[in-house]
Tab-separated table of C-alpha atoms and ligand atoms in Angstrom:
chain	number	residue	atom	x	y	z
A	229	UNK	CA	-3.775	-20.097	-9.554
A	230	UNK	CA	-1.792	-16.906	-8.435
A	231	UNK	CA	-1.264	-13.949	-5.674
A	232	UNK	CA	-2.022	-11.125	-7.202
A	233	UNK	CA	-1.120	-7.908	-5.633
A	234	UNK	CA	-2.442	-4.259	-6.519
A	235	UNK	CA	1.152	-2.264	-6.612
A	236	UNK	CA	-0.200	0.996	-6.075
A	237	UNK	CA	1.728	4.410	-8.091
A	238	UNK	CA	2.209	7.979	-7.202
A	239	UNK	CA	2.681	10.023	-10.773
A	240	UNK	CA	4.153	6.733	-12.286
A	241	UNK	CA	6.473	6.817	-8.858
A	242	UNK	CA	5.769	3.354	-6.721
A	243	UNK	CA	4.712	4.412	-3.474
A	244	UNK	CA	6.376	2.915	-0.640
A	245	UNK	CA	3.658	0.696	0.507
A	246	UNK	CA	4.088	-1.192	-3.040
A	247	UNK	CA	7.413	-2.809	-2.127
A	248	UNK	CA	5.811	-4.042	1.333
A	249	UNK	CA	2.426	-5.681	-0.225
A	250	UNK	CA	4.877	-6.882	-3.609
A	251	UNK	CA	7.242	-8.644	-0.711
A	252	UNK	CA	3.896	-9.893	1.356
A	253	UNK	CA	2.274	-11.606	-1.942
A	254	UNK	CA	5.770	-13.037	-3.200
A	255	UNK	CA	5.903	-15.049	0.195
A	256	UNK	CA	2.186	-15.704	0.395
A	257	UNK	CA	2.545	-17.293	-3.287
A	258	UNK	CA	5.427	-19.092	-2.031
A	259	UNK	CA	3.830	-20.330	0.646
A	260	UNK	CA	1.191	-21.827	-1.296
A	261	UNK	CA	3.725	-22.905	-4.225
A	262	UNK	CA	2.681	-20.497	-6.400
A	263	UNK	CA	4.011	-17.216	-8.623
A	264	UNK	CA	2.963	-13.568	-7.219
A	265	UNK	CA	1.823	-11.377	-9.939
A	266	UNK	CA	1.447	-7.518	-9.565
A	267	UNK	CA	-1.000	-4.912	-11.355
A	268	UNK	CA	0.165	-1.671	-11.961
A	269	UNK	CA	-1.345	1.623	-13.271
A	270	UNK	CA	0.695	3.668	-15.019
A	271	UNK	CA	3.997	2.284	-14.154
A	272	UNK	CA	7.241	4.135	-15.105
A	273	UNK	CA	9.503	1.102	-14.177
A	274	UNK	CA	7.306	-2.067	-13.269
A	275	UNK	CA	10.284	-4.465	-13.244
A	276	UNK	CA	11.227	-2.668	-10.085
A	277	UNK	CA	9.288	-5.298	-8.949
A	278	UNK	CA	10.987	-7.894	-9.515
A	279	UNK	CA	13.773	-6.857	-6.687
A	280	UNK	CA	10.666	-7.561	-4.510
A	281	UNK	CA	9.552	-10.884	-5.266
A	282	UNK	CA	7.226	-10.571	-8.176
A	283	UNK	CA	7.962	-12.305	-10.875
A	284	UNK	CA	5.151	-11.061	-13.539
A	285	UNK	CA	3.633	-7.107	-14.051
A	286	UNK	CA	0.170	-6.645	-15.769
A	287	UNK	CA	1.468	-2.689	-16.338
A	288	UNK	CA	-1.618	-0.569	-17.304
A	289	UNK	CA	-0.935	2.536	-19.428
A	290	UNK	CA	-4.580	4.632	-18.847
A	291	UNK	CA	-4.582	8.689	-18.659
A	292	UNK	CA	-7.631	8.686	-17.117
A	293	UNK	CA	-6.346	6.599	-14.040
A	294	UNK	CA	-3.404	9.520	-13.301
A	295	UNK	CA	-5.880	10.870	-10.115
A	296	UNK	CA	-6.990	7.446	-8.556
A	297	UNK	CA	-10.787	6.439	-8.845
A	298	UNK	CA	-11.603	3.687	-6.581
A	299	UNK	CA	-14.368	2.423	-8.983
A	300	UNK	CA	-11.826	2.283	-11.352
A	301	UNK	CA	-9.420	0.881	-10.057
A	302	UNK	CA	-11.520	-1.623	-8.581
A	303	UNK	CA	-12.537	-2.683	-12.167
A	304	UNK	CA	-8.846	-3.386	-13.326
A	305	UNK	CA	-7.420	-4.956	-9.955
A	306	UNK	CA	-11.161	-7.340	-10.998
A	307	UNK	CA	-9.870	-7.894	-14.191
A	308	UNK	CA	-6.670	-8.845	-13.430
A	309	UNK	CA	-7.349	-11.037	-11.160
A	310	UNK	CA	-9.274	-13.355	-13.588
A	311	UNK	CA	-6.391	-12.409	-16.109
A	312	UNK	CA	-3.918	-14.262	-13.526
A	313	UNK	CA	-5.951	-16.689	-12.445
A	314	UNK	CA	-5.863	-15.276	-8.990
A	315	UNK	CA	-7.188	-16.943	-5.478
A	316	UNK	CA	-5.906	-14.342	-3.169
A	317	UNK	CA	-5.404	-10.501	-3.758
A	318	UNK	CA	-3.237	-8.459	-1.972
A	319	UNK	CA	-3.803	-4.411	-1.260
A	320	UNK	CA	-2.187	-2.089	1.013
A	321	UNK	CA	-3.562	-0.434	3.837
A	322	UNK	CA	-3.486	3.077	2.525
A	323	UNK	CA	-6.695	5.530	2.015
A	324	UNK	CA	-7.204	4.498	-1.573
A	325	UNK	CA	-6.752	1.157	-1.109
A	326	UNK	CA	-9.351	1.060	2.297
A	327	UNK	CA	-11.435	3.071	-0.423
A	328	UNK	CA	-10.971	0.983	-3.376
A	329	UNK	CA	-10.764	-2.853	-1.605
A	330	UNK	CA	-14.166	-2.749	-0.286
A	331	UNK	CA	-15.788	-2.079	-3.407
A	332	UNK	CA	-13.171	-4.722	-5.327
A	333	UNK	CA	-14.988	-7.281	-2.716
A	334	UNK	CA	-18.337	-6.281	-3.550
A	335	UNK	CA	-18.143	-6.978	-7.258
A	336	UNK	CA	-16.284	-10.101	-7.254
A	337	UNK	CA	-18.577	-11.401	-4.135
A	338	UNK	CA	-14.814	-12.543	-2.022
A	339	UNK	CA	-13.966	-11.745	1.115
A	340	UNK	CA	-11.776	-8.615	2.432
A	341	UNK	CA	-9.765	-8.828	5.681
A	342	UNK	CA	-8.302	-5.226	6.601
A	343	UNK	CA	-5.232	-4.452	8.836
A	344	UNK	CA	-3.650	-8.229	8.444
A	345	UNK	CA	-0.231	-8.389	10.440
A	346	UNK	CA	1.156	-11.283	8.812
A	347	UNK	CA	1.551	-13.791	6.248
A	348	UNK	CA	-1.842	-16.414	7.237
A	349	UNK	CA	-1.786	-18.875	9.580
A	350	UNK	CA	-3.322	-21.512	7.625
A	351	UNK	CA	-3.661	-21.655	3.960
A	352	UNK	CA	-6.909	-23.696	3.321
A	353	UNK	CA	-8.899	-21.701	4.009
A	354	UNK	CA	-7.082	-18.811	4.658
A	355	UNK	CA	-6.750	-17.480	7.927
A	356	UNK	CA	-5.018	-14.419	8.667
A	357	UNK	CA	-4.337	-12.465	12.010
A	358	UNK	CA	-5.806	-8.900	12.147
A	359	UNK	CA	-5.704	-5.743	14.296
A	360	UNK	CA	-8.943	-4.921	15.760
A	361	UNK	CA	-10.678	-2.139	17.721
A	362	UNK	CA	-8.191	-0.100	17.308
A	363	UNK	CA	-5.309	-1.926	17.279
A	364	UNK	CA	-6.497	-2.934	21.047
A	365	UNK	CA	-6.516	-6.681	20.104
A	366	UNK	CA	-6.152	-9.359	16.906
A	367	UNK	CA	-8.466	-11.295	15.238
A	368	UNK	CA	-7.985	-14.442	13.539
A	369	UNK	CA	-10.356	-14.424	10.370
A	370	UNK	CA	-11.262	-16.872	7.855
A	371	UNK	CA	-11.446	-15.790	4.202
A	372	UNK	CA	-14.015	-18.285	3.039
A	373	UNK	CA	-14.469	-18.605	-0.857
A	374	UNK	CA	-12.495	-18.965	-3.945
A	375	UNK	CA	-11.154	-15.751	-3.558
A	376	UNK	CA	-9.917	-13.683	-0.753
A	377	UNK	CA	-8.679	-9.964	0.009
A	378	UNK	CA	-6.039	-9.487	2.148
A	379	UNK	CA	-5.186	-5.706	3.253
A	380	UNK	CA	-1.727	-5.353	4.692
A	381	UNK	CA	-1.391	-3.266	7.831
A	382	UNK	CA	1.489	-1.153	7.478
A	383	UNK	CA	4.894	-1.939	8.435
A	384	UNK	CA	3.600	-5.101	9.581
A	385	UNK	CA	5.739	-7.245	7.032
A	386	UNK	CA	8.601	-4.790	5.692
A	387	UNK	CA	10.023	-4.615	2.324
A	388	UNK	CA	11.925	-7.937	1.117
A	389	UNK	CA	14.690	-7.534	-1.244
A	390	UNK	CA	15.439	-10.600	-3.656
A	391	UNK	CA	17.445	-11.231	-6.656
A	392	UNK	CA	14.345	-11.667	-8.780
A	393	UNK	CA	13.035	-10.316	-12.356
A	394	UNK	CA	9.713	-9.182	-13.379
A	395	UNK	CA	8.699	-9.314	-16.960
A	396	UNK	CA	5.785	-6.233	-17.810
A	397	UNK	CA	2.938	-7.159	-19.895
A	398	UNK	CA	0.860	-4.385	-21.339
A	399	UNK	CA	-2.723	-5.056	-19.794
A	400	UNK	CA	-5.828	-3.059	-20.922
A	401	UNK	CA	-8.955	-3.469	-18.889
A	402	UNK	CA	-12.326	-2.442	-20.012
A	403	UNK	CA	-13.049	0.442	-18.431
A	404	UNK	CA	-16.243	2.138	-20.101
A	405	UNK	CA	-16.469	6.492	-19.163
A	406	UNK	CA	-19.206	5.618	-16.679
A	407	UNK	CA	-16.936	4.503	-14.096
A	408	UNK	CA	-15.387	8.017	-14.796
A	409	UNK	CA	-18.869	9.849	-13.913
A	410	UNK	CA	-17.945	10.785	-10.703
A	411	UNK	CA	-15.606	13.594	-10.018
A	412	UNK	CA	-12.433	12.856	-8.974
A	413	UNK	CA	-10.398	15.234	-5.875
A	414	UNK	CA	-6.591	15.087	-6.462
A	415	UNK	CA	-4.970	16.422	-3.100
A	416	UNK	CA	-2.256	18.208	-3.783
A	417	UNK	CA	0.778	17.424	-0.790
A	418	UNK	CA	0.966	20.681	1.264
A	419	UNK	CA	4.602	19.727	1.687
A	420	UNK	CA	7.543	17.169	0.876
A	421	UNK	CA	7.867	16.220	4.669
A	422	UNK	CA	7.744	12.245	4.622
A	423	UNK	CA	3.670	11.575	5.494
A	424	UNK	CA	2.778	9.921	8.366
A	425	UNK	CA	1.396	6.991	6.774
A	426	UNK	CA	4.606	6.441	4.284
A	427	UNK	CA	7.258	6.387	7.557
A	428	UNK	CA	9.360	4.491	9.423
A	429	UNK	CA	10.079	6.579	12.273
A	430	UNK	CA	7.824	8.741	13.860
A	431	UNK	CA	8.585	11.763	16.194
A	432	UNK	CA	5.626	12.830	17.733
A	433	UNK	CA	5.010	15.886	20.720
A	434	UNK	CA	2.500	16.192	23.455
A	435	UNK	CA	1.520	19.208	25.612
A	436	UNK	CA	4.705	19.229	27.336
A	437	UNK	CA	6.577	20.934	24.622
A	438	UNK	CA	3.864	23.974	26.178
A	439	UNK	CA	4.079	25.813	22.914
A	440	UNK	CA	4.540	25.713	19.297
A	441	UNK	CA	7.780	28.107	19.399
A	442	UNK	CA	9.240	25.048	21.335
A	443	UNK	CA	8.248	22.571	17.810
A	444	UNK	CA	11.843	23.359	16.437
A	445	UNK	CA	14.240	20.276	18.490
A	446	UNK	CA	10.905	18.463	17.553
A	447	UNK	CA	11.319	19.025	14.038
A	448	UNK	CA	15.014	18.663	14.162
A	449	UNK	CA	14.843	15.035	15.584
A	450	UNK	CA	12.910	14.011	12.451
A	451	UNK	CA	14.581	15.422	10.467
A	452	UNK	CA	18.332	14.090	11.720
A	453	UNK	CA	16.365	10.249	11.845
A	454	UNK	CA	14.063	10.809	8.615
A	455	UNK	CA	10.929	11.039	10.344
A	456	UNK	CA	7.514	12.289	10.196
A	457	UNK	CA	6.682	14.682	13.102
A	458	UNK	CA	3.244	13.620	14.636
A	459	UNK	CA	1.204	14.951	17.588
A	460	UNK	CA	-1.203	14.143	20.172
A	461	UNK	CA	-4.765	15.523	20.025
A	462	UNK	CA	-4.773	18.649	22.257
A	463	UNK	CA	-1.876	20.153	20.249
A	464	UNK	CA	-3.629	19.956	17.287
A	465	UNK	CA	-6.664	21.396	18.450
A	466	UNK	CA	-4.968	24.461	20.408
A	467	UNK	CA	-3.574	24.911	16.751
A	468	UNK	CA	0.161	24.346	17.820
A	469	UNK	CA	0.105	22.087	14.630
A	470	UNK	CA	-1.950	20.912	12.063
A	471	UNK	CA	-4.498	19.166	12.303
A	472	UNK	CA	-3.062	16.517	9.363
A	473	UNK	CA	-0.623	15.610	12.519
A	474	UNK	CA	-2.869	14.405	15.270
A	475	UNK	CA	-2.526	10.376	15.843
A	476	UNK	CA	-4.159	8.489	18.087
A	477	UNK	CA	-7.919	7.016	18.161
A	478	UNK	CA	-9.497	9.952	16.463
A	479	UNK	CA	-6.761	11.032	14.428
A	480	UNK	CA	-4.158	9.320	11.806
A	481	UNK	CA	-3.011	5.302	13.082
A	482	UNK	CA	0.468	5.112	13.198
A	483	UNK	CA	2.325	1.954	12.243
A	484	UNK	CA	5.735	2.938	12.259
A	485	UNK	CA	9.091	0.773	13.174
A	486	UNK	CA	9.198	3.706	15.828
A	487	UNK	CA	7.532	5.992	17.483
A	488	UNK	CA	8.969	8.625	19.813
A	489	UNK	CA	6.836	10.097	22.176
A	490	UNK	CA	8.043	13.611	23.774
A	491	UNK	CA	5.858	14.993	26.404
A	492	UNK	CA	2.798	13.168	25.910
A	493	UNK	CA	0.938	11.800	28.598
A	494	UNK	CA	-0.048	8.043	27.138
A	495	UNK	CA	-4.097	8.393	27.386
A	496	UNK	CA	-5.605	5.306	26.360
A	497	UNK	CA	-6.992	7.265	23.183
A	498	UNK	CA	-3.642	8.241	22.601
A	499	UNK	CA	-2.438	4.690	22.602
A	500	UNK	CA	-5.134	3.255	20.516
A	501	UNK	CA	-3.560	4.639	17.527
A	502	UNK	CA	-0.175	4.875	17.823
A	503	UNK	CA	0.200	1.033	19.995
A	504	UNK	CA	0.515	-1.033	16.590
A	505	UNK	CA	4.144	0.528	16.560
A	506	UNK	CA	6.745	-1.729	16.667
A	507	UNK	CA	9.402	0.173	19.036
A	508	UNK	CA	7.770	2.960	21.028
A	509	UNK	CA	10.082	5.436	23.144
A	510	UNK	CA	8.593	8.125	25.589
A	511	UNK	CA	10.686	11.132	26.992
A	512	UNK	CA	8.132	11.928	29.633
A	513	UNK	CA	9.530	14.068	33.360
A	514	UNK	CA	6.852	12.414	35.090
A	515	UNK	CA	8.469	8.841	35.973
A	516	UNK	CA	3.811	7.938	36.661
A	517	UNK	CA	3.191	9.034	33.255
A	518	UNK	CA	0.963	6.088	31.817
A	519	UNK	CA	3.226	5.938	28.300
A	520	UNK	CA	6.044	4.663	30.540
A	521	UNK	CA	3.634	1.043	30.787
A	522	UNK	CA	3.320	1.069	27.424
A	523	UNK	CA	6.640	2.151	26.227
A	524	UNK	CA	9.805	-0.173	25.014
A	525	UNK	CA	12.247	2.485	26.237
A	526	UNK	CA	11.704	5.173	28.524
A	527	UNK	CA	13.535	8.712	29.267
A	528	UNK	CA	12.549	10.105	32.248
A	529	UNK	CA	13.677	14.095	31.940
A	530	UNK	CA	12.956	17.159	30.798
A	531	UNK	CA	12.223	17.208	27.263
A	532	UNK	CA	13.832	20.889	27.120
A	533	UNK	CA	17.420	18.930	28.214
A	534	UNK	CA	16.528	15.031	26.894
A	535	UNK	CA	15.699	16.083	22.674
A	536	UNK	CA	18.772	18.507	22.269
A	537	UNK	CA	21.172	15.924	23.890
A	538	UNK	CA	19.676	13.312	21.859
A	539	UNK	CA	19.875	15.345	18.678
A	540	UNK	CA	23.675	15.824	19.159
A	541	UNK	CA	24.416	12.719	20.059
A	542	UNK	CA	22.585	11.069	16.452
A	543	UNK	CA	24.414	13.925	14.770
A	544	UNK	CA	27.759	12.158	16.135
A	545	UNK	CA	26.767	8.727	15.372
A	546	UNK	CA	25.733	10.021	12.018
A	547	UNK	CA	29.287	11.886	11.493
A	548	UNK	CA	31.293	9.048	12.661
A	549	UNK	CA	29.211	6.325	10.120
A	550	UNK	CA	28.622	8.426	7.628
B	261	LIG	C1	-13.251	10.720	22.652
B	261	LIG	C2	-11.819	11.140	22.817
B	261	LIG	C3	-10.949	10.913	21.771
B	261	LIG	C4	-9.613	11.299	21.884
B	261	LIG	N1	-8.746	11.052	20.847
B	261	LIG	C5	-7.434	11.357	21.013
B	261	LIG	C6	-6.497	11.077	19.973
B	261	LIG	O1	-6.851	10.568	18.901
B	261	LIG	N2	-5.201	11.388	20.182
B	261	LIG	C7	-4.755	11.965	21.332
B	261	LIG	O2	-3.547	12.232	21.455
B	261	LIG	N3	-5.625	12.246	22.332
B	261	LIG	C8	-6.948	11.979	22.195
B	261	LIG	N4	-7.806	12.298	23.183
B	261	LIG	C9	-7.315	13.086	24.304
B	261	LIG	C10	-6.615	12.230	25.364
B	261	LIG	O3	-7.559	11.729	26.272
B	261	LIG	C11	-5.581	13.076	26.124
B	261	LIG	O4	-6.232	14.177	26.707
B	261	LIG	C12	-4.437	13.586	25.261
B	261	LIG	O5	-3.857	12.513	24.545
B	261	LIG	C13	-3.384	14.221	26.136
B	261	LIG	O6	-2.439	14.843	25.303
B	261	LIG	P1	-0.965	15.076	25.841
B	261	LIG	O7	-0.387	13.783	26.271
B	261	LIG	O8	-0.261	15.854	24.787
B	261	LIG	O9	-1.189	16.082	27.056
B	261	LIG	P2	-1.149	15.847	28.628
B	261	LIG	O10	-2.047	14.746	29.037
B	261	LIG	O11	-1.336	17.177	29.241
B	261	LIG	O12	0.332	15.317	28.881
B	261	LIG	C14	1.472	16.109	28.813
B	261	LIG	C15	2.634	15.273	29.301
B	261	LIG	O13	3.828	16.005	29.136
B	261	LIG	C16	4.652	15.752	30.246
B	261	LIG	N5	5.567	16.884	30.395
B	261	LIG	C17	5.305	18.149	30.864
B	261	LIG	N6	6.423	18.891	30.798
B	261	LIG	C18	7.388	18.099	30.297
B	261	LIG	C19	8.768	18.321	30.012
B	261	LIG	N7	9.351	19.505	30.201
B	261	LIG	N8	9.482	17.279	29.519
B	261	LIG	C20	8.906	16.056	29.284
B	261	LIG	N9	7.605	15.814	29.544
B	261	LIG	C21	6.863	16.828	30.041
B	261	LIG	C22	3.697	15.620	31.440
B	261	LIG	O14	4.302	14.855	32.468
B	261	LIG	C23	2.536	14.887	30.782
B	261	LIG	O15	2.660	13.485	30.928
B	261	LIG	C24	-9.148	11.922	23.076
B	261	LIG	C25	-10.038	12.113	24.133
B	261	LIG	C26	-11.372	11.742	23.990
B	261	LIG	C27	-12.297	11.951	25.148
């Protein structure tokens, strides 16, 4: 019996999200007295791990994994999980790993529970607490079974450092050329800009900022608090930004630690995606705005005045701690 988790790599880089689910799976396996083992493809340095909890790496060295394949992967996270002797597997909640988790459930007949915010609830069976309709309200769902999926939301557990080591085991799954038949999109990043998905700290403009010469103190902010810059839907769709930006219901979720909100209104569609936030802050000047209801902290002011204040201000707090 083990947790294993599916530690997912960038170019042999592990992405961000892997310390989070490495950290979620090392308590889960303590939780149920157990060790936390990781998969890896293409690893450059899988006993990076170990700083998070895991105490064993299945590394898989296979060039035709360097552009992710969801079949694929699928097919080793499958056999390493009857390699380790797994009950529960852990995945992320990125794109590939939404892609890849559903079809990991299909061929091993177990149970997947997307968007979990925390470790379960009860551990036989499991039953974990979930976001649902868009992040409007929680489930709490049963993983019935010998063996259960469990997608982390993100942000929802953070990134646990321990004093731990992880010993790397070379691990070669079967993985025959027709899971390769299908063609394969790699997707390039337009820019280094910290992605929505990957970040803490969000800073995110409405249609108050009434024009995309005005996107500069947006910018700025992020960049002073290493953030991604986000924006509602109109602004995306008047082309004041691109379209990769727009968060809310029918745009990217946002699961940051924070999320700033500058001149955007708080429509419930709005909301929808951005509400799983943890800290949300609104500079609004209308004190009726409906983000003020749903907001931790609240500016009301001129946006124009409020973000170059606040810029300078961070700026000194920076200086003075650097
Ligand atoms: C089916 C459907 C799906 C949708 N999906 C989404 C979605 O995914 N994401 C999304 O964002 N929207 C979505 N919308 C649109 C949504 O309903 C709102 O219209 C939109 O969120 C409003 O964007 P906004 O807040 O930028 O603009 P506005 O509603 O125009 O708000 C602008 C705000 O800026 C404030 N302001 C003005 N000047 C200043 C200033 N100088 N300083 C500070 N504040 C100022 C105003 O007080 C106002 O509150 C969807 C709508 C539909 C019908």
């Amino acid at each position: 019996m083990s947790v294993l988790v599916y530690t997912e790599t960038d170019k042999g880089k592990f992405k961000k999200n892997a310390w989070e689910v490495a950290s979620y799976a090392a308590a889960l396996a303590e939780k149920l007295g157990t060790e936390a083992v990781a998969v890896a493809i293409n690893p450059s340095d899988p006993g990076a791990l170990g700083t998070y909890g895991i105490s064993r790496v299945l590394e898989v060295s296979e060039p035709r994994l360097e552009t992710f394949n969801a079949r694929a992967a699928a097919a080793v996270v499958k056999q390493a999980a009857s390699q380790a002797g797994a009950t529960v597997i852990v995945v992320s909640s990125s794109a590939d790993a939404r892609f890849m988790a559903p079809i990991l459930a299909g061929v091993l007949k177990a149970g997947y529970a997307p968007n979990v915010v925390g470790l379960p609830e009860q551990t036989d069976p499991i039953v974990v607490r979930r976001t649902v309709f868009s992040n409007k309200g929680f489930a709490h769902t049963q993983l019935d079974g010998t063996l259960g999926i469990i997608g982390v939301s993100n942000n929802a557990f953070g990134a646990v450092e321990k004093n731990g080591d992880a010993t790397a085991e070379a691990f070669s799954p079967e993985l025959p050329d027709s899971l390769f038949s299908t063609k394969s999109v790699s997707v390039d990043k337009a820019t280094d800009k910290i992605a929505i998905a990957d970040a803490e700290i969000v800073v995110s403009g409405g249609r108050g900022l009434k024009g995309p010469e005005n996107w500069g103190m947006v910018e700025e902010l992020a960049e002073v608090l290493g953030a991604a810059t986000a924006c509602s839907k109109p602004v995306s769709d008047m082309g004041w930004r691109p379209h990769s930006e727009h968060v809310g219901q029918t745009g990217k979720p946002v699961a940051s630690n924070l999320y700033i909100a500058i001149g955007i209104s708080g429509a419930i569609q709005h909301l929808a995606g951005v509400n799983a936030s943890k800290v949300k802050v609104v500079i609004n000047n209308d004190p009726e705005a409906p983000f003020f209801k749903a907001a931790d902290y609240g500016v009301v002011g001129d946006a124009f005045e409020v973000v170059p204040e606040l810029i300078e201000k961070l700026k000194e707090f920076k200086a003075e701690n650097a």
